[in-house]
Tab-separated table of C-alpha atoms and ligand atoms in Angstrom:
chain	number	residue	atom	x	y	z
A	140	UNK	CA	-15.046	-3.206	11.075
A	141	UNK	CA	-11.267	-4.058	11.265
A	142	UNK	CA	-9.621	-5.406	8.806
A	143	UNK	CA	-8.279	-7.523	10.273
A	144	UNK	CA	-12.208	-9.227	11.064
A	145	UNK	CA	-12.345	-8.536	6.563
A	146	UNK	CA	-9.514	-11.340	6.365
A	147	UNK	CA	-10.951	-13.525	8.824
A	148	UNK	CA	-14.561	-13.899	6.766
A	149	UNK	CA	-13.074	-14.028	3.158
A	150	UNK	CA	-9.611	-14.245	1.278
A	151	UNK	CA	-8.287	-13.132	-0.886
A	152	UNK	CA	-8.688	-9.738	0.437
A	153	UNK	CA	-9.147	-6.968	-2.472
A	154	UNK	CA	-7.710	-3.423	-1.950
A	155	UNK	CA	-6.937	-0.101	-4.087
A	156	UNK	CA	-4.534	2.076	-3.080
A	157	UNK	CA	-4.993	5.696	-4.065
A	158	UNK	CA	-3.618	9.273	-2.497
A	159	UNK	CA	-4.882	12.898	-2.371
A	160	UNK	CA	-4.851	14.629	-5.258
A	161	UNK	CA	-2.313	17.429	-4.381
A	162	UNK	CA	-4.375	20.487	-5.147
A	163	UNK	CA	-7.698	21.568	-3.471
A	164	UNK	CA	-9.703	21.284	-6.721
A	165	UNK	CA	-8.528	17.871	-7.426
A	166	UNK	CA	-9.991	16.702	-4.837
A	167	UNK	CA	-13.887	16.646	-6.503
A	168	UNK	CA	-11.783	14.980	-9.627
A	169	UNK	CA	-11.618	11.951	-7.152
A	170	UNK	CA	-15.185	11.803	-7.139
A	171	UNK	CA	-14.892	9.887	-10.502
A	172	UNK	CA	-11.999	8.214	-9.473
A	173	UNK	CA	-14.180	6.347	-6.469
A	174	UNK	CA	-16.984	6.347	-8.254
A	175	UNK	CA	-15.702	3.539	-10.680
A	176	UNK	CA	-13.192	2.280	-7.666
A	177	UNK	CA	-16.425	1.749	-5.565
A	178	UNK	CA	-18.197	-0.294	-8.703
A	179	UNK	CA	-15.335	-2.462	-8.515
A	180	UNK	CA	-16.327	-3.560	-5.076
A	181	UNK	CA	-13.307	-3.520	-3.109
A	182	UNK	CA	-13.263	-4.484	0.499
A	183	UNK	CA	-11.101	-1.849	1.750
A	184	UNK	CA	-9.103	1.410	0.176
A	185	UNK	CA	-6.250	2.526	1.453
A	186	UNK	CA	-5.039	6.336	1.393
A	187	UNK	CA	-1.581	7.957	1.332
A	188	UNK	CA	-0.128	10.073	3.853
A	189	UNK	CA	2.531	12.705	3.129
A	190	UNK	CA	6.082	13.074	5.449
A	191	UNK	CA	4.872	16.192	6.456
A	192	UNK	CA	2.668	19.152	6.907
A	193	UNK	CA	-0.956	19.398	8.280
A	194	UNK	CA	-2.903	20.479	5.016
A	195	UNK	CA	-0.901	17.804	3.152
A	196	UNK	CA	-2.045	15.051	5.554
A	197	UNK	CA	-5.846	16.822	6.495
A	198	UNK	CA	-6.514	15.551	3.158
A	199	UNK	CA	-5.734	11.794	3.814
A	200	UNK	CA	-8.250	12.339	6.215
A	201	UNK	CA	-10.791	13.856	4.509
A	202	UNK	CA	-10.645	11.582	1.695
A	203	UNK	CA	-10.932	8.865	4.049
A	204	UNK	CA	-13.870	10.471	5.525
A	205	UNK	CA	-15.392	10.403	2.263
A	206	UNK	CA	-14.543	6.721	1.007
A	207	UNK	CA	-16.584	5.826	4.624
A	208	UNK	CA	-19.634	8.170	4.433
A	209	UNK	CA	-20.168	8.429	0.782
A	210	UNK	CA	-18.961	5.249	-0.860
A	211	UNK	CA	-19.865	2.776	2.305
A	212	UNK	CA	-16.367	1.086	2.308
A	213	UNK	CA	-13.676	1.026	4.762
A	214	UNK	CA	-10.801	2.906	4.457
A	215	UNK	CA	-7.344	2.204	5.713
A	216	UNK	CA	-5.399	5.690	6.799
A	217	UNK	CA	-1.812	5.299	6.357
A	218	UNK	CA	0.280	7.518	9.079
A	219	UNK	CA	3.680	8.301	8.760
A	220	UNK	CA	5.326	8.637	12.455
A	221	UNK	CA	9.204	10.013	12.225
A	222	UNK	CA	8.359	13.860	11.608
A	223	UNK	CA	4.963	14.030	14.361
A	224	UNK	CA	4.930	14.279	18.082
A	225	UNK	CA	3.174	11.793	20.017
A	226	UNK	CA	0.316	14.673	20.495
A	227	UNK	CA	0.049	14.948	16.589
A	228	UNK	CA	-0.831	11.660	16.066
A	229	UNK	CA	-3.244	11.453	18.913
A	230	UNK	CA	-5.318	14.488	17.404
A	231	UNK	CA	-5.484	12.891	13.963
A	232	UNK	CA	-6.290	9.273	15.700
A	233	UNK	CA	-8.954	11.098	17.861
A	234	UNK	CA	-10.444	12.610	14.328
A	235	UNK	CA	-10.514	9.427	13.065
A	236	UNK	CA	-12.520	7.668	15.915
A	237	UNK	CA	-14.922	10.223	15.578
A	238	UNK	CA	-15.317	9.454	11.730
A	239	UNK	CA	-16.001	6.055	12.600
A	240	UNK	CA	-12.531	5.263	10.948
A	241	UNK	CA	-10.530	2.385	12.716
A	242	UNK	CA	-7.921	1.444	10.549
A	243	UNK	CA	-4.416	2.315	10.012
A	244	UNK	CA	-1.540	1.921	8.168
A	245	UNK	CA	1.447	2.473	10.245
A	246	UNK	CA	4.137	3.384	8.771
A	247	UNK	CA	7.843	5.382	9.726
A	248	UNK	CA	7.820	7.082	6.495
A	249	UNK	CA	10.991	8.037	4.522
A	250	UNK	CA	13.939	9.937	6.093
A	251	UNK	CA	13.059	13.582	4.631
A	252	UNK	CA	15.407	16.049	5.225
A	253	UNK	CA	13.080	18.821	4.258
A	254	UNK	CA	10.956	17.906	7.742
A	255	UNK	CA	12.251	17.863	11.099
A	256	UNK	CA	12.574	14.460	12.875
A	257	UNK	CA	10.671	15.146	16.101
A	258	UNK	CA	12.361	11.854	17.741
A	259	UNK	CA	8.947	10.848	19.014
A	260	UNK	CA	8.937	7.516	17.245
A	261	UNK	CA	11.887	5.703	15.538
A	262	UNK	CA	10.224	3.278	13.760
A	263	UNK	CA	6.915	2.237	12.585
A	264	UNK	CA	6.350	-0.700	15.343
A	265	UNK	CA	6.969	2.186	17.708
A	266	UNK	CA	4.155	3.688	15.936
A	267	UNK	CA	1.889	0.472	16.001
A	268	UNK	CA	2.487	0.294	19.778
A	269	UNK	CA	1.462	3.511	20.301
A	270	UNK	CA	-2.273	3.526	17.927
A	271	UNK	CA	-2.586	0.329	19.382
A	272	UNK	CA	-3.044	1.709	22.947
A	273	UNK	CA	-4.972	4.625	21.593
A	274	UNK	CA	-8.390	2.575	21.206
A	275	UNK	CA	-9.558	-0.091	18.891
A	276	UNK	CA	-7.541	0.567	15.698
A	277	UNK	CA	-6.654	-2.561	13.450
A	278	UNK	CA	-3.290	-1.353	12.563
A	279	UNK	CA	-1.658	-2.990	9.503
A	280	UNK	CA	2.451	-2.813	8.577
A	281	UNK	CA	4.075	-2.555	5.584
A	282	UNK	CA	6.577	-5.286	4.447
A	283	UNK	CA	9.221	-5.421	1.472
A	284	UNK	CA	9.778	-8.862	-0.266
A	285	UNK	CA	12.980	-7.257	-1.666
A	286	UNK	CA	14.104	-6.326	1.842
A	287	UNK	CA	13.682	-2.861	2.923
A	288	UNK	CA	16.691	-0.782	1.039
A	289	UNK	CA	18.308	0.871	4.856
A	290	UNK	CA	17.890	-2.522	5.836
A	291	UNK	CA	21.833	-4.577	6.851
A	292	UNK	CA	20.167	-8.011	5.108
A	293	UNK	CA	16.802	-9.611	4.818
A	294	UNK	CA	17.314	-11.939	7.661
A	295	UNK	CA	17.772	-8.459	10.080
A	296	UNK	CA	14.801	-7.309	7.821
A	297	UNK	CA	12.612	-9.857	9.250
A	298	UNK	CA	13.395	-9.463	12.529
A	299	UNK	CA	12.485	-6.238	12.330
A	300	UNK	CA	9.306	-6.967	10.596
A	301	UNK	CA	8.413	-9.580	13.526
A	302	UNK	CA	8.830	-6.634	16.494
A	303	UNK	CA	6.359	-4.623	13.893
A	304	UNK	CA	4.039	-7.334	14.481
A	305	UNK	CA	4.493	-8.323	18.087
A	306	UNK	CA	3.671	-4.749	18.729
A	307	UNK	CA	0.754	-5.186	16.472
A	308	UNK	CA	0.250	-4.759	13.793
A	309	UNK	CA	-2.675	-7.288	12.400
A	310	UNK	CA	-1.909	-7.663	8.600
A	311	UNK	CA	1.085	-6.768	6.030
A	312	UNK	CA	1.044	-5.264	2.525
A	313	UNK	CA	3.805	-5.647	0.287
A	314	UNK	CA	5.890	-3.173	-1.503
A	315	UNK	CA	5.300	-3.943	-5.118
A	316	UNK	CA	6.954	-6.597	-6.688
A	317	UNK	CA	7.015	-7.935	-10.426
A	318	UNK	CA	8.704	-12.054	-9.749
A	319	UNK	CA	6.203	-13.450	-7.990
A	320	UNK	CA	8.604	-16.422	-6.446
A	321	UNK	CA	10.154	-13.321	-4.939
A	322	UNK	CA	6.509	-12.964	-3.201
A	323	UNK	CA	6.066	-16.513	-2.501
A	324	UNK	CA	10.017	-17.778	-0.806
A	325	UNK	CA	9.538	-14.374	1.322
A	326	UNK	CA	6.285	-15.284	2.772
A	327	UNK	CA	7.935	-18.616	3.585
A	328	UNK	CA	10.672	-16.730	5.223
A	329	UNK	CA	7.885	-15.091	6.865
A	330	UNK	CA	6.035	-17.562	8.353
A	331	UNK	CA	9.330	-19.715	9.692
A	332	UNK	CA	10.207	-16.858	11.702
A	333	UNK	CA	6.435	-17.296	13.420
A	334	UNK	CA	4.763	-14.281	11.647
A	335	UNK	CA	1.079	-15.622	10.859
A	336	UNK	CA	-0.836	-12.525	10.220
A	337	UNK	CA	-1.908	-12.013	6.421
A	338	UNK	CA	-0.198	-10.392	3.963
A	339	UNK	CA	-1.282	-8.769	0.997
A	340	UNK	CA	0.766	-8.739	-2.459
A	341	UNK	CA	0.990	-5.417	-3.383
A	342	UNK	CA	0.365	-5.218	-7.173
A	343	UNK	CA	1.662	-2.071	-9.938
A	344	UNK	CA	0.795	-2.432	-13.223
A	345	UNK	CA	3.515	-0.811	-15.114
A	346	UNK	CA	1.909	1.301	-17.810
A	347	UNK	CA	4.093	4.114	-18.687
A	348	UNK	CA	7.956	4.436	-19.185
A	349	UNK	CA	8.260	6.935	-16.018
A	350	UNK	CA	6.832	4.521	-13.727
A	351	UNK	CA	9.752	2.099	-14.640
A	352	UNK	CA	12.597	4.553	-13.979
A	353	UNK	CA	11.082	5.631	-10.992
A	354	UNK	CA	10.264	1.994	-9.753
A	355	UNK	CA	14.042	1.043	-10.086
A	356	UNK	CA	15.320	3.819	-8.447
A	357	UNK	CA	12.525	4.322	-5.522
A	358	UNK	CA	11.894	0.615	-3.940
A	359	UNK	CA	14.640	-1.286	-5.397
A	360	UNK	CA	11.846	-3.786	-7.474
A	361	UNK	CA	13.761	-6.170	-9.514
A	362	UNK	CA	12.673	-6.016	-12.705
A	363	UNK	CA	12.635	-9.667	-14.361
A	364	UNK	CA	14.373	-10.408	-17.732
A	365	UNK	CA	10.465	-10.984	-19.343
A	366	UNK	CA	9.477	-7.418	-17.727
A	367	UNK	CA	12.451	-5.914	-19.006
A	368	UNK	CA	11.563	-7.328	-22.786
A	369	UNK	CA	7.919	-6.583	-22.731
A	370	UNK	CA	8.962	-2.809	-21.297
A	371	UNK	CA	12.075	-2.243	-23.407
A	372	UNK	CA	9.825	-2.726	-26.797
A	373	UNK	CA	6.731	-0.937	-25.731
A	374	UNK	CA	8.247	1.789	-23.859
A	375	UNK	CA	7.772	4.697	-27.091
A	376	UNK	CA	4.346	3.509	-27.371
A	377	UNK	CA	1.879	4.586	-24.999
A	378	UNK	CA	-0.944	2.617	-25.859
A	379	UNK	CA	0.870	-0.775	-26.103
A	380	UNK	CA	2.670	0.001	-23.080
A	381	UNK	CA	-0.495	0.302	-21.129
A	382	UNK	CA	-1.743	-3.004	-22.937
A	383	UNK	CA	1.200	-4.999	-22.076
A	384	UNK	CA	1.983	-3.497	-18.924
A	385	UNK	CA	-1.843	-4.176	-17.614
A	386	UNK	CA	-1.629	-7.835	-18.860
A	387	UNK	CA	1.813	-8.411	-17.014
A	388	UNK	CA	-0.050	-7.481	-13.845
A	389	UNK	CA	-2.968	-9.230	-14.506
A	390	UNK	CA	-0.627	-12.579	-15.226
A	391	UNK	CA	0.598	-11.800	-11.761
A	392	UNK	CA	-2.056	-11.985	-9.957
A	393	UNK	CA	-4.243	-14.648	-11.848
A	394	UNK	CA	-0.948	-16.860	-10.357
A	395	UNK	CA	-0.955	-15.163	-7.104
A	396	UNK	CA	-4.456	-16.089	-6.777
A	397	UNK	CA	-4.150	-19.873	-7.898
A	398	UNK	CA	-1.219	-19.928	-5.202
A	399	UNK	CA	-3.894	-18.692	-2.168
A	400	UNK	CA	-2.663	-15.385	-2.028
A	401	UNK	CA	-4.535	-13.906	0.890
A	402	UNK	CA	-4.892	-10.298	-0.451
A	403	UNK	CA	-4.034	-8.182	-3.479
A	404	UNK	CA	-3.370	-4.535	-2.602
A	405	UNK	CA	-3.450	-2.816	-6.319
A	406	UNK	CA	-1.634	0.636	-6.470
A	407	UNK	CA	-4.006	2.735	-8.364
A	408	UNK	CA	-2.138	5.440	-9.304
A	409	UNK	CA	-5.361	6.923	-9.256
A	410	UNK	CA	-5.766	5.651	-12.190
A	411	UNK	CA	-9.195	3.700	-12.285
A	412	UNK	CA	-9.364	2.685	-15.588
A	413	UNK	CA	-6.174	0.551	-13.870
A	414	UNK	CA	-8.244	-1.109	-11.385
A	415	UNK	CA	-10.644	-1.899	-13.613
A	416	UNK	CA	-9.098	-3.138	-16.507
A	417	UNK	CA	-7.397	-5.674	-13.593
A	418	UNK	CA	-10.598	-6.446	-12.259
A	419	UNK	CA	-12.318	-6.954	-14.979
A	420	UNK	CA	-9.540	-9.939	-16.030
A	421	UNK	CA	-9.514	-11.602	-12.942
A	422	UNK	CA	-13.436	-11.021	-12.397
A	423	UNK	CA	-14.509	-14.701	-12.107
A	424	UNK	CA	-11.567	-15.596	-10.126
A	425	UNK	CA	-12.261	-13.778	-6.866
B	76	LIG	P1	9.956	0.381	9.460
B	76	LIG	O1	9.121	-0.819	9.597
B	76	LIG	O2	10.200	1.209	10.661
B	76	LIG	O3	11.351	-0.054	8.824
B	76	LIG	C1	12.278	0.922	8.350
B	76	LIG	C2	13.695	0.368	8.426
B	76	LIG	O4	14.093	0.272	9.802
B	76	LIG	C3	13.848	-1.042	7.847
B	76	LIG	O5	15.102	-1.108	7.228
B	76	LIG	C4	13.779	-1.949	9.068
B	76	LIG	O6	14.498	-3.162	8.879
B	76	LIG	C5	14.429	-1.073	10.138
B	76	LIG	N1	13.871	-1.320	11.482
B	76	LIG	C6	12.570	-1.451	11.806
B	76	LIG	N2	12.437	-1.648	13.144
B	76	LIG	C7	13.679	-1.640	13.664
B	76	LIG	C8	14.207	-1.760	14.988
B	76	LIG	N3	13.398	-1.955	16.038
B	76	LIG	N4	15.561	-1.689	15.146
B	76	LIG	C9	16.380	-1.486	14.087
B	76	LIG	N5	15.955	-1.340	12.809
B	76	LIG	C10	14.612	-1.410	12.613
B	76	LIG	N6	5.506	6.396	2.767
B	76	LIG	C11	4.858	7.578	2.992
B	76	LIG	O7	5.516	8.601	3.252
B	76	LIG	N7	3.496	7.661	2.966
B	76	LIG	C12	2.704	6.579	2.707
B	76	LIG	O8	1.487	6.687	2.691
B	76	LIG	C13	3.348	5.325	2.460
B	76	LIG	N8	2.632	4.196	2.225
B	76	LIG	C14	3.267	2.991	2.045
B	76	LIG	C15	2.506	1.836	1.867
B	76	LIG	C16	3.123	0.594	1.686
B	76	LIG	C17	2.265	-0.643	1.489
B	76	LIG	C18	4.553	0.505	1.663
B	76	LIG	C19	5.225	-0.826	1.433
B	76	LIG	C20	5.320	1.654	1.857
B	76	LIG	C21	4.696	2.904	2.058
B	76	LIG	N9	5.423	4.075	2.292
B	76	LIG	C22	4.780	5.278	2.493
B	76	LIG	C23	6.897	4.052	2.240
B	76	LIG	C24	7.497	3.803	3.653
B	76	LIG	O9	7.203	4.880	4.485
B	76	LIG	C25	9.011	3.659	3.473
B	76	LIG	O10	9.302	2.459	2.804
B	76	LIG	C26	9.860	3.801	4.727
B	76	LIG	O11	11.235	3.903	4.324
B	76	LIG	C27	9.777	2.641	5.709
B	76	LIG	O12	8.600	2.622	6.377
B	76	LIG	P2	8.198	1.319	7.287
B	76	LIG	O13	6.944	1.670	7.927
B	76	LIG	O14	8.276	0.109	6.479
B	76	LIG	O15	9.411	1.385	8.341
């Protein structure tokens, strides 16, 4: 089933976010990791995709494989497209239609000077276009509340965002956020500039001090003056940190869902005590 079909039967939508584990061995760990993930009943996981490299991304696709066949639950592939051919992609889309797999994430990736750009694709509605006339992939798009951080301004942002889903792409998911007003006036923006597909807020509970440097300095999250407190005296103590961090998130979305969010994409961190100490506080509200 596409995804898009999920978000026409039920909202809010419920997704986990996880990647491959970077060695070979690791990948059994993530046995346990879906084994709990899969108890928490999500109705689609997504899975990361590196900038580059075959065994990096054969992964993705195994572990996608395996979220289908052994846990029953759609997965959502996300592809990269600025370092692959046009033939690249095709193979891995023609894996995936053989799995059964029909979803995708398309995405341009970051600009990674460690990969060659094989000018193929520019952006990711280029991307979209193209899985969309590969078959009958439900392609989704990614979408940053804070504006993208190449992007001129938000308004050019958008515009962008709108040929992404005029070539399209069938739902959005957020880069994380932590202001959720910063969520809600951007999906406003959203929806004046006549983009109606759903979009899912994407969710990171902040639960250890190197998430927060890297947040700041990776997607440009603001970080609000109560996130900053709650951080700032937690931060040289693990377990509080994880406490306050999870029930900052939690806060988040118990709002998100009182405003009829339509989805809530939770980064795992493949971390599934994560997803379901979240679950767990939001488990009649769903
Ligand atoms: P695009 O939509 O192509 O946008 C990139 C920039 O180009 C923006 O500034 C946009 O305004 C501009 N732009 C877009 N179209 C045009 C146009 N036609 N003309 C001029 N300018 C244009 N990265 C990974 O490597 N692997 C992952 O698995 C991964 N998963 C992600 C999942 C989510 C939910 C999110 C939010 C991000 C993810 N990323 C991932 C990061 C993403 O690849 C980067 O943020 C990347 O810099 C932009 O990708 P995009 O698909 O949003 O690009």
């Amino acid at each position: 089933m596409t995804i898009e079909k999920i978000f026409e039967e039920k909202r809010p939508v419920l997704s986990f976010e996880i990647f491959p584990p970077k060695r070979a061995e690791a990948l059994k760990s993530i046995d346990e990791t879906l084994e709990i993930l899969s108890s928490l009943h999500p109705d689609y996981i997504s899975v990361t995709f590196g900038a580059g490299g075959s065994s990096v991304n054969n992964k993705t696709v195994e572990l996608a494989k395996k979220i289908k066949n052994e846990y029953n639950i759609e997965p959502l592939v996300h592809l990269t497209c600025l370092h692959y051919t046009k033939d690249e992609i095709r193979r891995i889309l023609d894996e995936l239609a053989e799995s059964g797999i029909n979803n995708v994430l398309a995405l341009r990736g970051d600009i990674n000077p460690d990969f060659e750009n094989k000018e193929d694709f520019k952006y990711a509605s280029d991307l979209t276009a193209f899985v969309k006339g590969c078959g009958s992939f439900g392609v989704a798009g990614a979408c940053y509340p804070e504006t993208h951080i190449e992007a001129k301004d938000s308004v050019t942002d958008i515009k962008n965002l709108k040929k992404k889903v005029d070539a399209g792409a069938g739902h959005l998911i957020s880069q994380l956020f932590f202001d959720n007003d910063v969520f809600y006036s951007f999906v406003e923006k959203l929806r004046i500039a006549g983009i109606d597909v759903p979009v899912s807020a994407g969710i990171m509970p902040v639960i250890n001090k190197a998430q927060i440097e890297r947040m700041v300095s990776l997607c440009g999250a603001t970080l609000p003056e109560k996130f900053r407190r709650i951080t700032h005296k937690y931060e040289d103590n693990k377990e509080a940190l994880f406490d306050a961090g999870m029930v900052y998130a939690i806060n988040q979305v118990v709002e998100l869902l009182a405003n009829d969010v339509e989805g809530i994409h939770l980064y795992t961190m493949n971390n599934p005590h994560v997803a379901k100490k979240l679950c767990d506080g939001i488990r009649n509200l769903l």
